[in-house]
PDB file of C-alpha atoms in Angstrom:
ATOM      1  CA  MET A   1       4.688 -10.409  -3.728  1.00 56.00           C
ATOM      2  CA  THR A   2       3.174  -7.944  -1.627  1.00 63.00           C
ATOM      3  CA  LYS A   3      -0.414  -7.035  -2.384  1.00 76.00           C
ATOM      4  CA  LYS A   4      -0.626  -3.942  -4.555  1.00 91.00           C
ATOM      5  CA  ASN A   5      -2.192  -1.071  -3.021  1.00 96.00           C
ATOM      6  CA  LYS A   6      -3.878   1.393  -6.037  1.00 96.00           C
ATOM      7  CA  ALA A   7      -5.284   4.374  -3.037  1.00 97.00           C
ATOM      8  CA  ILE A   8      -3.349   7.278  -2.899  1.00 97.00           C
ATOM      9  CA  ARG A   9      -4.304   9.451   0.275  1.00 97.00           C
ATOM     10  CA  ILE A  10      -4.561  13.078   0.010  1.00 97.00           C
ATOM     11  CA  ILE A  11      -2.631  15.441   2.650  1.00 97.00           C
ATOM     12  CA  GLU A  12      -3.228  18.879   2.750  1.00 96.00           C
ATOM     13  CA  LEU A  13      -0.279  20.535   4.581  1.00 96.00           C
ATOM     14  CA  GLY A  14      -1.793  24.329   4.154  1.00 96.00           C
ATOM     15  CA  VAL A  15       0.723  26.898   4.201  1.00 97.00           C
ATOM     16  CA  LYS A  16       4.161  25.722   5.391  1.00 97.00           C
ATOM     17  CA  SER A  17       8.076  25.830   5.166  1.00 96.00           C
ATOM     18  CA  TYR A  18       9.782  24.295   2.763  1.00 95.00           C
ATOM     19  CA  ASN A  19      12.183  22.342   5.754  1.00 95.00           C
ATOM     20  CA  ASP A  20       8.484  21.785   7.448  1.00 97.00           C
ATOM     21  CA  SER A  21       7.235  20.069   4.435  1.00 97.00           C
ATOM     22  CA  LEU A  22      10.622  18.412   3.593  1.00 96.00           C
ATOM     23  CA  LYS A  23      10.480  16.478   7.183  1.00 97.00           C
ATOM     24  CA  ILE A  24       6.651  15.613   6.594  1.00 97.00           C
ATOM     25  CA  GLN A  25       8.304  14.012   3.028  1.00 97.00           C
ATOM     26  CA  GLU A  26      11.330  12.374   4.337  1.00 97.00           C
ATOM     27  CA  GLU A  27       9.234  10.740   7.085  1.00 97.00           C
ATOM     28  CA  LEU A  28       6.417   8.997   4.885  1.00 97.00           C
ATOM     29  CA  PHE A  29       9.358   8.280   2.474  1.00 98.00           C
ATOM     30  CA  GLN A  30      11.535   6.421   4.972  1.00 98.00           C
ATOM     31  CA  LYS A  31       8.127   4.694   6.649  1.00 97.00           C
ATOM     32  CA  THR A  32       7.698   3.365   3.171  1.00 98.00           C
ATOM     33  CA  ILE A  33      10.675   2.143   2.157  1.00 98.00           C
ATOM     34  CA  GLU A  34      11.240   0.593   5.557  1.00 97.00           C
ATOM     35  CA  LEU A  35       7.824  -1.416   5.033  1.00 97.00           C
ATOM     36  CA  LYS A  36       8.858  -3.017   1.889  1.00 96.00           C
ATOM     37  CA  SER A  37      12.285  -3.887   3.498  1.00 96.00           C
ATOM     38  CA  VAL A  38      10.110  -5.120   6.228  1.00 96.00           C
ATOM     39  CA  ASN A  39       8.079  -7.459   3.740  1.00 94.00           C
ATOM     40  CA  ARG A  40      10.925  -8.795   1.507  1.00 93.00           C
ATOM     41  CA  LYS A  41      12.958 -10.137   4.936  1.00 95.00           C
ATOM     42  CA  GLU A  42      10.179 -11.129   6.735  1.00 95.00           C
ATOM     43  CA  ASP A  43       8.145 -12.776   3.827  1.00 93.00           C
ATOM     44  CA  THR A  44       5.042 -10.506   4.825  1.00 93.00           C
ATOM     45  CA  GLN A  45       2.770  -8.718   2.745  1.00 92.00           C
ATOM     46  CA  ILE A  46       1.644  -5.423   4.112  1.00 95.00           C
ATOM     47  CA  PRO A  47       0.652  -3.186   1.703  1.00 95.00           C
ATOM     48  CA  THR A  48       2.622   0.163   1.046  1.00 97.00           C
ATOM     49  CA  GLN A  49       0.548   3.591   1.422  1.00 96.00           C
ATOM     50  CA  ASN A  50       0.761   5.775  -1.127  1.00 97.00           C
ATOM     51  CA  TYR A  51       0.208   9.904  -0.439  1.00 97.00           C
ATOM     52  CA  LEU A  52      -0.206  13.084  -2.240  1.00 98.00           C
ATOM     53  CA  LEU A  53       0.517  16.054  -0.421  1.00 98.00           C
ATOM     54  CA  TRP A  54      -0.642  19.597  -1.307  1.00 98.00           C
ATOM     55  CA  VAL A  55       1.193  22.218   0.186  1.00 98.00           C
ATOM     56  CA  GLU A  56       1.871  26.308  -0.495  1.00 98.00           C
ATOM     57  CA  HIS A  57       5.426  27.188   0.287  1.00 98.00           C
ATOM     58  CA  THR A  58       5.917  30.610   2.410  1.00 97.00           C
ATOM     59  CA  PRO A  59       8.926  32.197  -0.078  1.00 96.00           C
ATOM     60  CA  VAL A  60      12.111  29.716  -1.128  1.00 95.00           C
ATOM     61  CA  ILE A  61      14.369  29.181  -3.650  1.00 93.00           C
ATOM     62  CA  THR A  62      15.714  25.404  -3.823  1.00 91.00           C
ATOM     63  CA  LEU A  63      18.297  23.996  -5.752  1.00 88.00           C
ATOM     64  CA  GLY A  64      18.258  20.547  -7.241  1.00 84.00           C
ATOM     65  CA  LYS A  65      21.208  18.154  -6.901  1.00 80.00           C
ATOM     66  CA  SER A  66      22.207  18.708 -10.944  1.00 76.00           C
ATOM     67  CA  GLY A  67      21.933  22.694 -10.224  1.00 77.00           C
ATOM     68  CA  LYS A  68      24.081  25.387 -10.519  1.00 83.00           C
ATOM     69  CA  ILE A  69      24.698  28.125  -7.721  1.00 87.00           C
ATOM     70  CA  LYS A  70      25.230  30.586 -10.247  1.00 88.00           C
ATOM     71  CA  ASN A  71      21.652  30.541 -11.371  1.00 85.00           C
ATOM     72  CA  LEU A  72      20.847  32.234  -7.518  1.00 88.00           C
ATOM     73  CA  LEU A  73      21.091  35.456  -8.780  1.00 89.00           C
ATOM     74  CA  LEU A  74      20.570  37.095  -5.165  1.00 89.00           C
ATOM     75  CA  GLY A  75      23.531  37.124  -2.102  1.00 88.00           C
ATOM     76  CA  GLU A  76      22.330  35.879   1.186  1.00 87.00           C
ATOM     77  CA  LYS A  77      22.026  39.363   2.750  1.00 92.00           C
ATOM     78  CA  GLN A  78      19.668  40.238  -0.690  1.00 93.00           C
ATOM     79  CA  LEU A  79      17.712  36.646   0.295  1.00 91.00           C
ATOM     80  CA  LYS A  80      17.560  38.064   4.046  1.00 92.00           C
ATOM     81  CA  GLU A  81      15.982  41.055   2.763  1.00 93.00           C
ATOM     82  CA  LYS A  82      13.598  39.778   0.468  1.00 93.00           C
ATOM     83  CA  GLY A  83      12.293  37.197   3.298  1.00 94.00           C
ATOM     84  CA  ILE A  84      13.153  34.364   1.285  1.00 94.00           C
ATOM     85  CA  GLU A  85      14.674  31.416   2.293  1.00 93.00           C
ATOM     86  CA  TYR A  86      17.536  29.359   0.552  1.00 93.00           C
ATOM     87  CA  HIS A  87      17.989  25.377   0.828  1.00 89.00           C
ATOM     88  CA  PRO A  88      19.749  22.932  -1.697  1.00 87.00           C
ATOM     89  CA  THR A  89      17.940  19.755  -2.315  1.00 87.00           C
ATOM     90  CA  ASN A  90      18.145  16.228  -3.061  1.00 82.00           C
ATOM     91  CA  ARG A  91      15.633  16.376  -5.879  1.00 84.00           C
ATOM     92  CA  GLY A  92      16.854  16.126  -9.538  1.00 74.00           C
ATOM     93  CA  GLY A  93      16.633  19.338 -11.391  1.00 75.00           C
ATOM     94  CA  ASP A  94      18.113  22.601 -11.467  1.00 80.00           C
ATOM     95  CA  ILE A  95      16.832  25.985  -8.997  1.00 86.00           C
ATOM     96  CA  THR A  96      13.507  27.217  -8.894  1.00 88.00           C
ATOM     97  CA  PHE A  97      11.127  29.496  -6.547  1.00 93.00           C
ATOM     98  CA  HIS A  98       8.422  28.150  -4.740  1.00 96.00           C
ATOM     99  CA  GLY A  99       6.085  30.387  -2.874  1.00 96.00           C
ATOM    100  CA  PRO A 100       2.492  31.998  -2.322  1.00 97.00           C
ATOM    101  CA  GLY A 101       0.007  31.173  -5.008  1.00 97.00           C
ATOM    102  CA  GLN A 102       1.614  28.187  -6.081  1.00 98.00           C
ATOM    103  CA  ILE A 103       0.634  24.306  -5.854  1.00 98.00           C
ATOM    104  CA  VAL A 104       2.691  22.434  -4.985  1.00 98.00           C
ATOM    105  CA  GLY A 105       2.358  18.891  -5.041  1.00 98.00           C
ATOM    106  CA  TYR A 106       4.399  16.215  -3.453  1.00 98.00           C
ATOM    107  CA  PRO A 107       3.650  12.687  -4.558  1.00 98.00           C
ATOM    108  CA  ILE A 108       5.268   9.837  -1.976  1.00 98.00           C
ATOM    109  CA  ILE A 109       3.955   7.081  -3.983  1.00 98.00           C
ATOM    110  CA  ASP A 110       5.218   3.285  -3.797  1.00 98.00           C
ATOM    111  CA  LEU A 111       5.367   2.827  -7.791  1.00 98.00           C
ATOM    112  CA  ASP A 112       5.482  -1.135  -7.079  1.00 97.00           C
ATOM    113  CA  ASN A 113       1.510  -0.014  -6.446  1.00 97.00           C
ATOM    114  CA  PHE A 114       1.372   0.834 -10.376  1.00 97.00           C
ATOM    115  CA  PHE A 115       4.117   0.191 -12.596  1.00 97.00           C
ATOM    116  CA  THR A 116       8.185   0.552 -11.920  1.00 97.00           C
ATOM    117  CA  ASP A 117       9.546   3.074 -14.567  1.00 97.00           C
ATOM    118  CA  ILE A 118      10.432   6.351 -13.134  1.00 96.00           C
ATOM    119  CA  HIS A 119       9.918   8.070 -16.791  1.00 94.00           C
ATOM    120  CA  LYS A 120       6.512   6.702 -17.413  1.00 96.00           C
ATOM    121  CA  TYR A 121       6.290   8.507 -13.829  1.00 97.00           C
ATOM    122  CA  LEU A 122       7.331  11.737 -14.532  1.00 94.00           C
ATOM    123  CA  ARG A 123       5.439  11.535 -17.936  1.00 94.00           C
ATOM    124  CA  TYR A 124       2.249  10.739 -16.190  1.00 97.00           C
ATOM    125  CA  LEU A 125       3.137  14.021 -13.623  1.00 97.00           C
ATOM    126  CA  GLU A 126       3.452  16.274 -16.681  1.00 96.00           C
ATOM    127  CA  GLU A 127       0.011  15.075 -18.820  1.00 97.00           C
ATOM    128  CA  ALA A 128      -2.246  15.411 -15.167  1.00 98.00           C
ATOM    129  CA  ILE A 129      -0.736  19.383 -15.696  1.00 98.00           C
ATOM    130  CA  LEU A 130      -1.648  18.775 -19.406  1.00 98.00           C
ATOM    131  CA  LEU A 131      -4.718  17.761 -19.406  1.00 98.00           C
ATOM    132  CA  THR A 132      -5.605  20.523 -16.071  1.00 98.00           C
ATOM    133  CA  LEU A 133      -4.335  23.070 -18.537  1.00 98.00           C
ATOM    134  CA  GLY A 134      -6.591  22.073 -21.209  1.00 98.00           C
ATOM    135  CA  GLU A 135      -9.564  22.300 -19.175  1.00 98.00           C
ATOM    136  CA  TYR A 136      -8.542  26.282 -18.739  1.00 98.00           C
ATOM    137  CA  ASP A 137      -8.521  26.003 -22.848  1.00 98.00           C
ATOM    138  CA  LEU A 138      -4.364  26.370 -22.757  1.00 98.00           C
ATOM    139  CA  ASN A 139      -2.615  24.356 -24.784  1.00 95.00           C
ATOM    140  CA  GLY A 140       0.567  23.004 -22.496  1.00 95.00           C
ATOM    141  CA  ALA A 141       3.107  21.235 -23.621  1.00 95.00           C
ATOM    142  CA  ARG A 142       6.446  19.111 -22.985  1.00 91.00           C
ATOM    143  CA  SER A 143       9.513  20.486 -24.235  1.00 87.00           C
ATOM    144  CA  ILE A 144      12.167  17.904 -25.485  1.00 84.00           C
ATOM    145  CA  GLY A 145      15.302  17.881 -22.633  1.00 78.00           C
ATOM    146  CA  GLU A 146      13.547  19.970 -20.289  1.00 77.00           C
ATOM    147  CA  THR A 147      11.129  18.190 -17.707  1.00 76.00           C
ATOM    148  CA  GLY A 148       8.010  20.442 -16.862  1.00 86.00           C
ATOM    149  CA  VAL A 149       5.097  22.075 -18.323  1.00 95.00           C
ATOM    150  CA  TRP A 150       5.361  24.800 -21.237  1.00 95.00           C
ATOM    151  CA  LEU A 151       3.357  26.668 -23.356  1.00 96.00           C
ATOM    152  CA  ASP A 152       4.251  28.168 -27.019  1.00 94.00           C
ATOM    153  CA  VAL A 153       7.091  25.456 -27.052  1.00 92.00           C
ATOM    154  CA  GLY A 154       9.605  26.005 -30.135  1.00 88.00           C
ATOM    155  CA  THR A 155       8.661  29.852 -30.494  1.00 91.00           C
ATOM    156  CA  PRO A 156      10.074  32.753 -28.879  1.00 89.00           C
ATOM    157  CA  PHE A 157       7.418  33.010 -26.400  1.00 92.00           C
ATOM    158  CA  ALA A 158       8.038  29.966 -24.609  1.00 92.00           C
ATOM    159  CA  ARG A 159       7.747  29.974 -20.888  1.00 93.00           C
ATOM    160  CA  LYS A 160       7.296  27.680 -17.865  1.00 94.00           C
ATOM    161  CA  ILE A 161       4.082  26.888 -16.014  1.00 97.00           C
ATOM    162  CA  CYS A 162       4.886  23.952 -14.043  1.00 96.00           C
ATOM    163  CA  ALA A 163       8.166  22.876 -12.869  1.00 92.00           C
ATOM    164  CA  MET A 164       9.209  18.911 -11.811  1.00 92.00           C
ATOM    165  CA  GLY A 165      12.073  17.509  -9.799  1.00 90.00           C
ATOM    166  CA  VAL A 166      11.780  13.987  -8.187  1.00 93.00           C
ATOM    167  CA  LYS A 167      13.714  11.882  -6.473  1.00 93.00           C
ATOM    168  CA  ALA A 168      13.053   7.673  -6.109  1.00 96.00           C
ATOM    169  CA  SER A 169      14.452   4.951  -4.114  1.00 96.00           C
ATOM    170  CA  ARG A 170      13.254   1.427  -4.314  1.00 96.00           C
ATOM    171  CA  TRP A 171      10.468   2.744  -6.597  1.00 98.00           C
ATOM    172  CA  VAL A 172       9.447   5.180  -3.761  1.00 98.00           C
ATOM    173  CA  THR A 173       9.005   8.619  -4.815  1.00 98.00           C
ATOM    174  CA  MET A 174       9.260  11.986  -3.388  1.00 97.00           C
ATOM    175  CA  HIS A 175       9.436  15.721  -4.004  1.00 96.00           C
ATOM    176  CA  GLY A 176       7.002  16.318  -6.964  1.00 96.00           C
ATOM    177  CA  PHE A 177       5.558  19.318  -9.165  1.00 96.00           C
ATOM    178  CA  ALA A 178       5.094  23.157  -8.876  1.00 96.00           C
ATOM    179  CA  LEU A 179       2.552  24.742 -10.453  1.00 98.00           C
ATOM    180  CA  ASN A 180       2.102  28.598 -10.686  1.00 98.00           C
ATOM    181  CA  VAL A 181      -1.837  29.067  -9.793  1.00 98.00           C
ATOM    182  CA  ASN A 182      -1.804  33.005  -8.770  1.00 98.00           C
ATOM    183  CA  THR A 183       2.110  33.218  -8.044  1.00 96.00           C
ATOM    184  CA  ASN A 184       3.910  36.399  -8.211  1.00 95.00           C
ATOM    185  CA  LEU A 185       5.946  36.310 -11.089  1.00 95.00           C
ATOM    186  CA  SER A 186       8.676  38.233  -9.826  1.00 94.00           C
ATOM    187  CA  TYR A 187      10.379  35.976  -7.569  1.00 93.00           C
ATOM    188  CA  PHE A 188      11.724  34.648 -10.411  1.00 92.00           C
ATOM    189  CA  ASP A 189      14.143  37.645 -11.384  1.00 90.00           C
ATOM    190  CA  TYR A 190      16.280  36.144  -8.594  1.00 90.00           C
ATOM    191  CA  ILE A 191      17.059  32.833 -10.402  1.00 84.00           C
ATOM    192  CA  VAL A 192      17.762  31.397 -13.821  1.00 80.00           C
ATOM    193  CA  PRO A 193      14.392  29.397 -13.733  1.00 66.00           C
ATOM    194  CA  CYS A 194      15.671  25.508 -13.909  1.00 60.00           C
ATOM    195  CA  GLY A 195      18.758  26.940 -15.221  1.00 59.00           C
ATOM    196  CA  ILE A 196      17.544  27.619 -18.428  1.00 62.00           C
ATOM    197  CA  LYS A 197      18.167  30.917 -19.813  1.00 65.00           C
ATOM    198  CA  GLY A 198      16.435  33.337 -22.404  1.00 65.00           C
ATOM    199  CA  LYS A 199      12.803  31.393 -21.173  1.00 74.00           C
ATOM    200  CA  ALA A 200       9.988  33.308 -19.102  1.00 89.00           C
ATOM    201  CA  VAL A 201       7.694  31.779 -16.487  1.00 93.00           C
ATOM    202  CA  THR A 202       3.912  32.384 -16.605  1.00 97.00           C
ATOM    203  CA  SER A 203       1.249  31.371 -14.261  1.00 98.00           C
ATOM    204  CA  LEU A 204      -2.739  30.241 -14.920  1.00 98.00           C
ATOM    205  CA  ALA A 205      -3.571  33.775 -13.215  1.00 98.00           C
ATOM    206  CA  LYS A 206      -1.571  35.649 -15.702  1.00 98.00           C
ATOM    207  CA  GLU A 207      -2.633  33.602 -18.696  1.00 98.00           C
ATOM    208  CA  LEU A 208      -6.083  33.754 -17.499  1.00 98.00           C
ATOM    209  CA  GLY A 209      -6.237  37.025 -16.356  1.00 98.00           C
ATOM    210  CA  ARG A 210      -8.247  36.213 -12.883  1.00 98.00           C
ATOM    211  CA  GLU A 211      -7.193  34.542  -9.675  1.00 97.00           C
ATOM    212  CA  ILE A 212      -8.082  31.201 -10.079  1.00 97.00           C
ATOM    213  CA  PRO A 213      -9.494  29.158  -6.929  1.00 97.00           C
ATOM    214  CA  PHE A 214      -6.720  26.588  -5.551  1.00 95.00           C
ATOM    215  CA  LYS A 215      -9.262  23.709  -4.499  1.00 96.00           C
ATOM    216  CA  GLU A 216     -10.564  24.141  -8.166  1.00 97.00           C
ATOM    217  CA  VAL A 217      -7.380  23.320  -9.495  1.00 98.00           C
ATOM    218  CA  LYS A 218      -6.031  20.772  -7.007  1.00 97.00           C
ATOM    219  CA  ASP A 219      -9.731  18.869  -7.893  1.00 97.00           C
ATOM    220  CA  LYS A 220      -8.634  18.750 -11.415  1.00 98.00           C
ATOM    221  CA  LEU A 221      -5.569  17.342 -10.818  1.00 98.00           C
ATOM    222  CA  GLU A 222      -6.779  15.136  -8.415  1.00 97.00           C
ATOM    223  CA  VAL A 223      -9.392  13.512 -11.254  1.00 97.00           C
ATOM    224  CA  HIS A 224      -6.401  13.074 -13.803  1.00 98.00           C
ATOM    225  CA  LEU A 225      -4.226  11.722 -11.214  1.00 98.00           C
ATOM    226  CA  ALA A 226      -6.148   9.006 -10.645  1.00 97.00           C
ATOM    227  CA  ASN A 227      -7.508   8.484 -14.010  1.00 98.00           C
ATOM    228  CA  LEU A 228      -4.102   8.083 -15.363  1.00 98.00           C
ATOM    229  CA  PHE A 229      -2.490   6.186 -12.269  1.00 98.00           C
ATOM    230  CA  GLU A 230      -5.975   4.040 -12.399  1.00 97.00           C
ATOM    231  CA  ALA A 231      -5.919   4.734  -8.549  1.00 97.00           C
ATOM    232  CA  THR A 232      -8.641   6.134  -6.080  1.00 95.00           C
ATOM    233  CA  ILE A 233      -8.392   8.857  -4.164  1.00 93.00           C
ATOM    234  CA  SER A 234      -8.977   9.862  -0.177  1.00 89.00           C
ATOM    235  CA  SER A 235      -8.482  12.585   1.776  1.00 81.00           C
ATOM    236  CA  SER A 236      -6.673  12.132   5.189  1.00 69.00           C
ATOM    237  CA  GLY A 237      -7.464  15.601   6.053  1.00 63.00           C
ATOM    238  CA  ILE A 238      -4.735  18.415   7.039  1.00 62.00           C
ATOM    239  CA  ILE A 239      -1.383  18.391   8.927  1.00 57.00           C
TER     240      ILE A 239
END
């Protein structure tokens, strides 16, 4: 049996387009899967690596594999005029927006190093967000049947603060979560967020009435993820 590696390496991508970030994700994802395949075929025990990519995207609307194009409310010309890219993608979920002021986390994790349960994995990602919101005295919650993190669930004021969509193959994950920190929320007017009608979107800045330092939020998320996954966190710098 391959030795389990409980370390997660943080990679800061800075501000980067969705496509460029996706290429980095896919490279790490495929490299991990290939190593697992080699270990099985050659009966070796080379540990796989785990990564967490932090990125702030240039404006982009992405549509998950189970999404519906009707939830995009702008045409190609309008998207171009507003400087917004559009990309269908292979993650789970429906449609969402990524852009400035939003922290996007892409864990490229070999769950064989931790636990082989994709539902538990999603709940842990949500829990890290919930715990982080709690440090700002915000009472986040899950909404039954709706992956992600919300505020005021079950009321007419329910609003989403964090979207999630993942892909996994051979217990290796990619894609992840997008937490609205200082996001310009007007971009969400151009879509039906996550395909859910009649519910608002919010951000940390909107809820707290002030801008929040990115590093402060990422540091909190890293602590909670490390505790939940019983992992050690290390930094690999900026790509």
